Coordinates of C-alpha atoms in Angstrom, one line a residue:
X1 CA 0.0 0.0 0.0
X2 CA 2.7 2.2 0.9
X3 CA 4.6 1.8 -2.9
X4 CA 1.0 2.6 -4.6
X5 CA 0.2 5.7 -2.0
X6 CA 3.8 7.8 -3.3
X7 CA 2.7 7.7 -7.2
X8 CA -0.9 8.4 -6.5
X9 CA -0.3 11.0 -4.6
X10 CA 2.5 12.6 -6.7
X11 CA 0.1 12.0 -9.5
X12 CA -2.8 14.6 -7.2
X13 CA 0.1 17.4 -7.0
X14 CA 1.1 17.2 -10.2
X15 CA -2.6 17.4 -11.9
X16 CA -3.2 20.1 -9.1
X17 CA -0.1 22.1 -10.6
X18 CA -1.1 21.8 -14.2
X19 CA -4.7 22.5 -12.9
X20 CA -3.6 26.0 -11.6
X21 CA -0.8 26.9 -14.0
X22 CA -3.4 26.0 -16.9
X23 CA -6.0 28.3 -14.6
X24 CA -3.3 31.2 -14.2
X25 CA -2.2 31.1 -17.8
X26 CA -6.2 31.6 -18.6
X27 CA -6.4 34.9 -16.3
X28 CA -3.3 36.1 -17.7
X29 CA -4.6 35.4 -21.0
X30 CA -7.8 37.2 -20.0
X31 CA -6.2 40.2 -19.5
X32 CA -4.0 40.4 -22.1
X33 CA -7.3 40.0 -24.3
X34 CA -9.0 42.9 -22.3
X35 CA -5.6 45.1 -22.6
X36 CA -5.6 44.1 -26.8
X37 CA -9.4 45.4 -26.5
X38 CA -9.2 48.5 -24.8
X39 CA -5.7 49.5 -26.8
X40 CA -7.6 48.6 -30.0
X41 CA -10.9 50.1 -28.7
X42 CA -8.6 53.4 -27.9
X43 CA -6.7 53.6 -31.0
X44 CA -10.6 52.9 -32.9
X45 CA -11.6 56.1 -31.0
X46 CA -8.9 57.8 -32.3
X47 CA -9.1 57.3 -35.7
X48 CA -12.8 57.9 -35.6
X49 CA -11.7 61.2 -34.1
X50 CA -9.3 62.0 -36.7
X51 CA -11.8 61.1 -39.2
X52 CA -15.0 63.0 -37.2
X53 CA -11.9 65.9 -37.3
X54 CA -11.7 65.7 -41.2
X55 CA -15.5 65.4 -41.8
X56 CA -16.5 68.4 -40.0
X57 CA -19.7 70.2 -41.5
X58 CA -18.4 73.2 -43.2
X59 CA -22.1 74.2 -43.4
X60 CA -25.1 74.7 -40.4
X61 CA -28.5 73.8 -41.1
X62 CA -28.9 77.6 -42.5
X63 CA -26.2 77.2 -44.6
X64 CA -24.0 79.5 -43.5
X65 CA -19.8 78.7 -43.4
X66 CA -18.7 77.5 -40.2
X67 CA -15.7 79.3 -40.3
X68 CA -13.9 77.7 -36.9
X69 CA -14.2 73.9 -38.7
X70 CA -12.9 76.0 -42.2
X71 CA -10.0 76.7 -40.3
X72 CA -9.8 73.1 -39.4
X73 CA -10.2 71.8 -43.1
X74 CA -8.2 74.3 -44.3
X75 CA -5.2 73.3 -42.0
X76 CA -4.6 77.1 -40.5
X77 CA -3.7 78.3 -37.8
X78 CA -5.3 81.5 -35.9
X79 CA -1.6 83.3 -36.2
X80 CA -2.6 82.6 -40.2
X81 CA -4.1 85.1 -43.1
X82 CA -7.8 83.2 -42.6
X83 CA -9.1 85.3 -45.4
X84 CA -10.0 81.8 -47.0
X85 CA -11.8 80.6 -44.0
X86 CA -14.9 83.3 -45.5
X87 CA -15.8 82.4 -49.0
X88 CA -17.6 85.5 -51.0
X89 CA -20.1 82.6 -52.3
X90 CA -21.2 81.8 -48.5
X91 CA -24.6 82.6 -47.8
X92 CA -23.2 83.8 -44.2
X93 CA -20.8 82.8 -41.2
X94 CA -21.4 81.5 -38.2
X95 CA -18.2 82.9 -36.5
X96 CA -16.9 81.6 -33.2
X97 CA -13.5 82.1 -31.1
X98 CA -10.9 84.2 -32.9
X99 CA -9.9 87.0 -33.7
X100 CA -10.0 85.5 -37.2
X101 CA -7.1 87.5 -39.0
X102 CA -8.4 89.1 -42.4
X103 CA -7.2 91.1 -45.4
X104 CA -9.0 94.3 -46.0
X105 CA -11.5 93.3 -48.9
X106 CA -12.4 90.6 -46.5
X107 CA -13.3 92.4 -44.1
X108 CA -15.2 95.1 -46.0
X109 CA -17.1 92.1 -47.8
X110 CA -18.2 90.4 -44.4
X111 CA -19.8 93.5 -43.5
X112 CA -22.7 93.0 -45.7
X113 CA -23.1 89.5 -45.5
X114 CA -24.8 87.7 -42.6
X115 CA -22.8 86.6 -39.5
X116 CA -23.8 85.4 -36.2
X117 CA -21.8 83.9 -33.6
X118 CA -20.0 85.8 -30.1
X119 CA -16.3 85.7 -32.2
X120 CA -14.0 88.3 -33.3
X121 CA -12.7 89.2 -36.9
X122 CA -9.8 92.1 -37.5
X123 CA -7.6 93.1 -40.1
X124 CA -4.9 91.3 -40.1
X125 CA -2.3 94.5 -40.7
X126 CA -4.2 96.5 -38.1
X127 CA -2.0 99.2 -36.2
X128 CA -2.8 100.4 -33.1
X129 CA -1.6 103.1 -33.0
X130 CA -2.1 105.5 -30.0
X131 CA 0.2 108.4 -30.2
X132 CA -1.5 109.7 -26.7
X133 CA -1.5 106.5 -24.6
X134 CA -5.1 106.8 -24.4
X135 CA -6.6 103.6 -22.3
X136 CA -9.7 102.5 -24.4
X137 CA -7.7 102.9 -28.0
X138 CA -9.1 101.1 -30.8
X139 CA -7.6 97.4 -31.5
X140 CA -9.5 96.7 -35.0
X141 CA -11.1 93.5 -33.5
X142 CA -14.5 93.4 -34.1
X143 CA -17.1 91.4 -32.2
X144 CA -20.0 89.5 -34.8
X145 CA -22.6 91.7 -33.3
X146 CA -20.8 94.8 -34.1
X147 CA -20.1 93.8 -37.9
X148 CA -22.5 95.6 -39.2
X149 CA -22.8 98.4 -37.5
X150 CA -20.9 101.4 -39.5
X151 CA -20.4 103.6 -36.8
X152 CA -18.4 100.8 -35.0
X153 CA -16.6 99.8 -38.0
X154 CA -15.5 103.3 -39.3
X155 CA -12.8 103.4 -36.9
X156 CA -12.0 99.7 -37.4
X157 CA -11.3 99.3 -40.8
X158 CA -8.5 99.9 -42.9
X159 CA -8.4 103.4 -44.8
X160 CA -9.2 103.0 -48.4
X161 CA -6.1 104.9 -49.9
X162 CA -3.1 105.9 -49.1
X163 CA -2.5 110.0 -48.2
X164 CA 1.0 111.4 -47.1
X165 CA 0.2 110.3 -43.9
X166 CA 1.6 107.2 -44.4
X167 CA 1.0 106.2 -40.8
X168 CA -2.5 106.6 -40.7
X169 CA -3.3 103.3 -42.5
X170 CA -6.5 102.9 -40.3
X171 CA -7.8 105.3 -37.2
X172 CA -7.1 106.4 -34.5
X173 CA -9.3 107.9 -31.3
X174 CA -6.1 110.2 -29.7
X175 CA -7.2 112.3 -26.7
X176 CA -9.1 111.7 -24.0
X177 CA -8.0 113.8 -21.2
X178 CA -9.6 116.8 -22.2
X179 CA -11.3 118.0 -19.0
X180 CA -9.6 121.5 -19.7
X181 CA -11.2 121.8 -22.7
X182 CA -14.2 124.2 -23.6
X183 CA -14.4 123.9 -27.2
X184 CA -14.8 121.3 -29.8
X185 CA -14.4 121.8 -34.2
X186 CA -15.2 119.4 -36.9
X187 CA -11.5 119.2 -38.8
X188 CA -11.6 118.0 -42.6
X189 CA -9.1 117.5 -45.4
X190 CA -8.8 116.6 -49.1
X191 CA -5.2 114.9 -49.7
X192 CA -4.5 113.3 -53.0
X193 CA -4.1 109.6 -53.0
X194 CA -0.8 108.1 -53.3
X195 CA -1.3 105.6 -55.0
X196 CA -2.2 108.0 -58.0
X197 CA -0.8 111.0 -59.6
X198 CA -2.5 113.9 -60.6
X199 CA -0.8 116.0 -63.5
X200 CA -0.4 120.0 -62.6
X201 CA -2.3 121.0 -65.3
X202 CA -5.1 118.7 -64.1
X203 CA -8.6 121.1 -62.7
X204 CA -11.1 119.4 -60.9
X205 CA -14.1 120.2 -58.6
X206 CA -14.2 119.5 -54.9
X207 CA -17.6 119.4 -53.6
X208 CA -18.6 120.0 -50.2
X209 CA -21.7 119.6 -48.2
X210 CA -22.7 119.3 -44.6
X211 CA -20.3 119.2 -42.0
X212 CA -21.1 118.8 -38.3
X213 CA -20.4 117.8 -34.7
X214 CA -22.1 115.5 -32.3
X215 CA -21.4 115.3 -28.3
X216 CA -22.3 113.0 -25.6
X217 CA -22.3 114.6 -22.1
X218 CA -23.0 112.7 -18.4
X219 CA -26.2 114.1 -18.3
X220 CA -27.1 114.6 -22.1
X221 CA -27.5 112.0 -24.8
X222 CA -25.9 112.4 -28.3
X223 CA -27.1 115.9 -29.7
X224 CA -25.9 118.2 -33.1
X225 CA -23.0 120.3 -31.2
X226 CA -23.0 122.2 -34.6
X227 CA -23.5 121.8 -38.1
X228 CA -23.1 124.2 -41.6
X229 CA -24.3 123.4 -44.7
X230 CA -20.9 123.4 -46.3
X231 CA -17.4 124.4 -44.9
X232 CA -16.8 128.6 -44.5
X233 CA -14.3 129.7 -47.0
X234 CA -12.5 126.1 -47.7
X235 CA -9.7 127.8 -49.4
X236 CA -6.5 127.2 -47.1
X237 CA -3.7 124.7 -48.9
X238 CA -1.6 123.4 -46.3
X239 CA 1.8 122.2 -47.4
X240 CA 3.5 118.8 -46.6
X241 CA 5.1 117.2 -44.4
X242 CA 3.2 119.3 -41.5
X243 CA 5.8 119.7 -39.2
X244 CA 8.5 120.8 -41.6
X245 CA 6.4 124.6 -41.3
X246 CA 6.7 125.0 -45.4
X247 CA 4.0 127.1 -45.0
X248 CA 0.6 127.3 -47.1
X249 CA -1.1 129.1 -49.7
X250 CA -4.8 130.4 -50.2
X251 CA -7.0 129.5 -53.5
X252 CA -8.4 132.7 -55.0
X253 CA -11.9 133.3 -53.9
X254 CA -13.3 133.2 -57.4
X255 CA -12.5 129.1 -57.0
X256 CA -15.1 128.9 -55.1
X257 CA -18.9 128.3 -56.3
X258 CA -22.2 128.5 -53.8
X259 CA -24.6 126.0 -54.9
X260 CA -27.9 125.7 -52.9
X261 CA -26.9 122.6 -50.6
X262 CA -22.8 122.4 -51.1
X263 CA -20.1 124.7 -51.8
X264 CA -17.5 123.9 -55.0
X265 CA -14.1 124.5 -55.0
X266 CA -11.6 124.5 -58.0
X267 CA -8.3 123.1 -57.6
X268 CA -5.6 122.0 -60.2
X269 CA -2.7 119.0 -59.8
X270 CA -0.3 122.2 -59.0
X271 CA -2.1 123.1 -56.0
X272 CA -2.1 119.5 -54.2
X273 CA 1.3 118.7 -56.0
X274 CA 2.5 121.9 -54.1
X275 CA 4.7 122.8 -57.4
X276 CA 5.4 126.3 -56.7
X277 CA 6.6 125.5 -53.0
X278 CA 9.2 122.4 -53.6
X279 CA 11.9 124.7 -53.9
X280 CA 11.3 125.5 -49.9
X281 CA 10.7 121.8 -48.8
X282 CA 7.4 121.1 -49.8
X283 CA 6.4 117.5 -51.1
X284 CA 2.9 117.8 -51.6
X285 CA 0.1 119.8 -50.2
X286 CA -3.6 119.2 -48.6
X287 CA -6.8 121.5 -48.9
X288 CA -7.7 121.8 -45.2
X289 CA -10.9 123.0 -43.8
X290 CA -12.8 123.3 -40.8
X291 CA -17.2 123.5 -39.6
X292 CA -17.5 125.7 -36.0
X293 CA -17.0 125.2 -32.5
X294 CA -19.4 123.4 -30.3
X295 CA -19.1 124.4 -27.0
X296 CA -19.4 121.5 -23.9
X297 CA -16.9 121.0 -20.5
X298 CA -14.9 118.7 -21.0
X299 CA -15.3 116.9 -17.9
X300 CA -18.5 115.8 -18.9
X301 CA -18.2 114.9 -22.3
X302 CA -18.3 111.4 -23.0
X303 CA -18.3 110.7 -26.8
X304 CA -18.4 113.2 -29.5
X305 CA -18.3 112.1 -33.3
X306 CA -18.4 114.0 -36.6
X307 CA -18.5 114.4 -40.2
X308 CA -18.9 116.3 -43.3
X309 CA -20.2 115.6 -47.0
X310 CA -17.8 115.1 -50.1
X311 CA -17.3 114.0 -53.9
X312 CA -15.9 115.2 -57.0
X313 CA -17.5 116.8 -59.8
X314 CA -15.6 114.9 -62.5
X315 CA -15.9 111.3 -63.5
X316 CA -12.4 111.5 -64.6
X317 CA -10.9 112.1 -61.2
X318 CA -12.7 109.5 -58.7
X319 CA -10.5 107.3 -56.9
X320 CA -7.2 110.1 -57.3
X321 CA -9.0 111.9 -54.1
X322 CA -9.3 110.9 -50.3
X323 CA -11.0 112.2 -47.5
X324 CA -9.9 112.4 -44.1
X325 CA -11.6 113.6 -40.5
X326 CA -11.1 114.3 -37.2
X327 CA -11.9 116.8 -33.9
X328 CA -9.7 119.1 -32.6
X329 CA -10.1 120.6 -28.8
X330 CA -9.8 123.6 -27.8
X331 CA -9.3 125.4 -24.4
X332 CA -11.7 128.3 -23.5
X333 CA -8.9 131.1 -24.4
X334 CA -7.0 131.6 -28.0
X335 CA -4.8 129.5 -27.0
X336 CA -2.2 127.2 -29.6
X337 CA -2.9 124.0 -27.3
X338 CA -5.0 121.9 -29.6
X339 CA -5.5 118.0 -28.5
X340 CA -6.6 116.1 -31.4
X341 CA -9.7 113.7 -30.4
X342 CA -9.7 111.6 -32.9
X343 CA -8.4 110.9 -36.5
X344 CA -10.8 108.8 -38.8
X345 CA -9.9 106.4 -41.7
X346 CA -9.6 107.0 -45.7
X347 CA -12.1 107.8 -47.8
X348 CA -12.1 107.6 -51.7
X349 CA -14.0 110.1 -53.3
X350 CA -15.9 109.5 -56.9
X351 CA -18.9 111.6 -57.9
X352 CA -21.7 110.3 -55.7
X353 CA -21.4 112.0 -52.6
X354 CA -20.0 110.3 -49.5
X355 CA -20.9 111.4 -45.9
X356 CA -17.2 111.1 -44.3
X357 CA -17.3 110.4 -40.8
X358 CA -15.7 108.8 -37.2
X359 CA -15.8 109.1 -33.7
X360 CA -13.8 109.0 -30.2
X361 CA -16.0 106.6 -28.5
X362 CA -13.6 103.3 -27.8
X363 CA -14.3 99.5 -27.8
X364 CA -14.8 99.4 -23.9
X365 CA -17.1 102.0 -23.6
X366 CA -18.6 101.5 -27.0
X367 CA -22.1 99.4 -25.2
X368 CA -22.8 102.1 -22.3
X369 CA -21.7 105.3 -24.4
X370 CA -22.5 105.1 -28.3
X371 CA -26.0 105.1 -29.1
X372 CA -25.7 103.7 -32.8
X373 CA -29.0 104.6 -34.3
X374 CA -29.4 107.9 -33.2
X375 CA -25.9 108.6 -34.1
X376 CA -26.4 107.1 -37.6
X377 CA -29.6 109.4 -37.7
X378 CA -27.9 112.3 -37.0
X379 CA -24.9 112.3 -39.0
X380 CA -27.4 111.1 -42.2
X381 CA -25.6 108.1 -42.7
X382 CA -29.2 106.3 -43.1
X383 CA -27.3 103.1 -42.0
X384 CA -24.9 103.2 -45.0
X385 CA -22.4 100.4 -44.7
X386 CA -18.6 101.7 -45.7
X387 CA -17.2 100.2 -48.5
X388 CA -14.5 101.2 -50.7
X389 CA -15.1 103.1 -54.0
X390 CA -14.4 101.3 -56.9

């Protein structure tokens, strides 16, 4: 019994060993399988991300561009010209995130067109530039909301020419501490544009109509400071550069035509060439005019805007033209100290006539300050949208 009891018995253990190495092997098995599973479940996810990435509508159910998932598609990057991210055939945007970086035909195109969304688009080459450190300066990003609105946008989008000024390639609210200032005048001026040349022998017509001043007090809502029909006496030719003091010259008052709504002033190439005055430094010249004071404390003015009407009698001549406004300020005395408020963007000028205008009132005060629609109304803009003239 004893010689049979050994074998058995080493027979049990060793059937138990196999029994629990087979039974260990079968866990480890197990979750080997489950690892293989979830690494192949993980990598499945992956891929269907990357392929959920590359199928991203471009379109919402109203068929306008997702422009975030155009990015996407488009393989850009926010630090990217995302012009393309806004095709001209979309029927409108749906415009999240950003600021979406545009060129200036962009823009301008976008401004017409449908959009919705609580993103940002600027122009991509957008300077700010803030000459007087002022603390709510304009950045050229534009919220969705505030595409369309053209008081917001005429001091966020790119000038339309190219005047001496080379700096001012889009504009610029300047002051802003003006409590010691009394009184407040429309500026205006007619520069050639750059881009163009106009012969001296070349006459042409400047017309001008309405030119006013709004202000915004604590205790007052937007209101006409001032307005004239037409500039007084717009006969002063400013030579260029400004502070190289190469003095100016006056157009003969017979240049000068009343007509029942606008003045007319004639001008030739010389004039804005500044021909006669190169030989004392002079590079070019500007007609420079002025509307009249309004008269407000500074202390409690909190917006002011303003504009004026121009265009060119002949055909011949639009686009060779540019517009450009502003505010000065004034203290209560005769005093040289003049603090500019605010210098607007480029117009072009053809002959249909264009209401010229800008503002101070900056991006963080823009919702509690600016009153859109009654400043629209009063300027006469009738909710005209700025575009370039072609």
């Amino acid at each position: 019994m004893k010689r049979m009891t050994t074998p058995i018995s080493m027979f049990l253990i060793l059937a138990l060993i196999l029994s629990l190495t087979a039974c260990t092997g079968g866990e480890t098995g197990s979750a080997s399988s489950a690892a293989s599973a979830a690494a192949s479940s993980s990598a499945g996810e992956s891929a269907g991300d990357s392929s959920a990435q590359e199928d991203l509508p471009l379109t919402d159910e109203n068929g306008y561009v997702i422009v975030r998932n155009m990015l996407d598609h488009l393989n850009l990057s926010f630090s990217d010209d995302l012009s393309a991210c806004f095709p001209a055939d979309a029927k409108g945007y749906l415009i999240e995130g950003g600021p979406y970086l545009v060129d200036a035909d962009t823009l301008r195109r976008i401004t017409a067109v449908p959009c919705k969304g609580s993103g940002t688009v600027k122009w991509k080459e957008f300077r700010e530039i803030n000459t007087m450190h002022n603390p709510d300066p304009f950045t050229g990003e534009v919220p969705v909301a505030l595409l369309n609105d053209p008081v917001f946008m005429s001091m966020n989008l790119p000038s339309e020419a190219q005047t001496f000024m080379t700096t001012r390639v889009n504009p610029e609210n300047m002051a802003y501490a003006i409590s010691d200032r009394k009184r407040f005048l429309p500026i205006a001026a007619i520069y050639r544009n750059e881009e163009t040349s106009i012969a001296d022998t070349e006459t042409f017509t400047v017309c001008l109509g309405r030119i006013c001043i709004l202000l915004k007090t604590k205790d007052k809502d937007w209101y006409i400071g001032d307005e004239r029909s037409f500039p007084d006496n717009p006969v002063d030719v400013f030579h260029l550069p400004w502070e190289a003091g190469t003095g100016t010259h006056k157009l003969p008052r017979e240049n000068l035509n009343l007509a029942d709504d606008h003045i007319e002033v004639t001008m030739t190439g010389a004039d804005l060439n500044a021909t006669a005055y190169r030989d004392k430094g002079a590079k070019g010249a500007v007609l420079h005019f002025w509307g009249s004071f309004a008269h407000a404390e500074g202390s409690s003015v909190t917006g002011m805007a303003s504009s004026y009407v121009a265009w060119i009698k002949e055909g011949k001549m639009a686009g060779k033209l540019v517009g450009a406004v502003g505010i000065d300020c004034y203290l209560s005395s005769g005093s040289n100290d003049i603090k500019q408020a605010y210098s607007g963007y480029n117009y072009l000028l053809d002959t249909s006539p264009r209401v010229i205008f800008g503002h101070t009132v900056g991006p963080r005060a823009y919702d509690t300050v600016m009153d859109t629609e009654k400043v629209q109304q009063l300027l006469g803009i009738k909710g005209e949208l700025l575009r370039p003239v072609r």
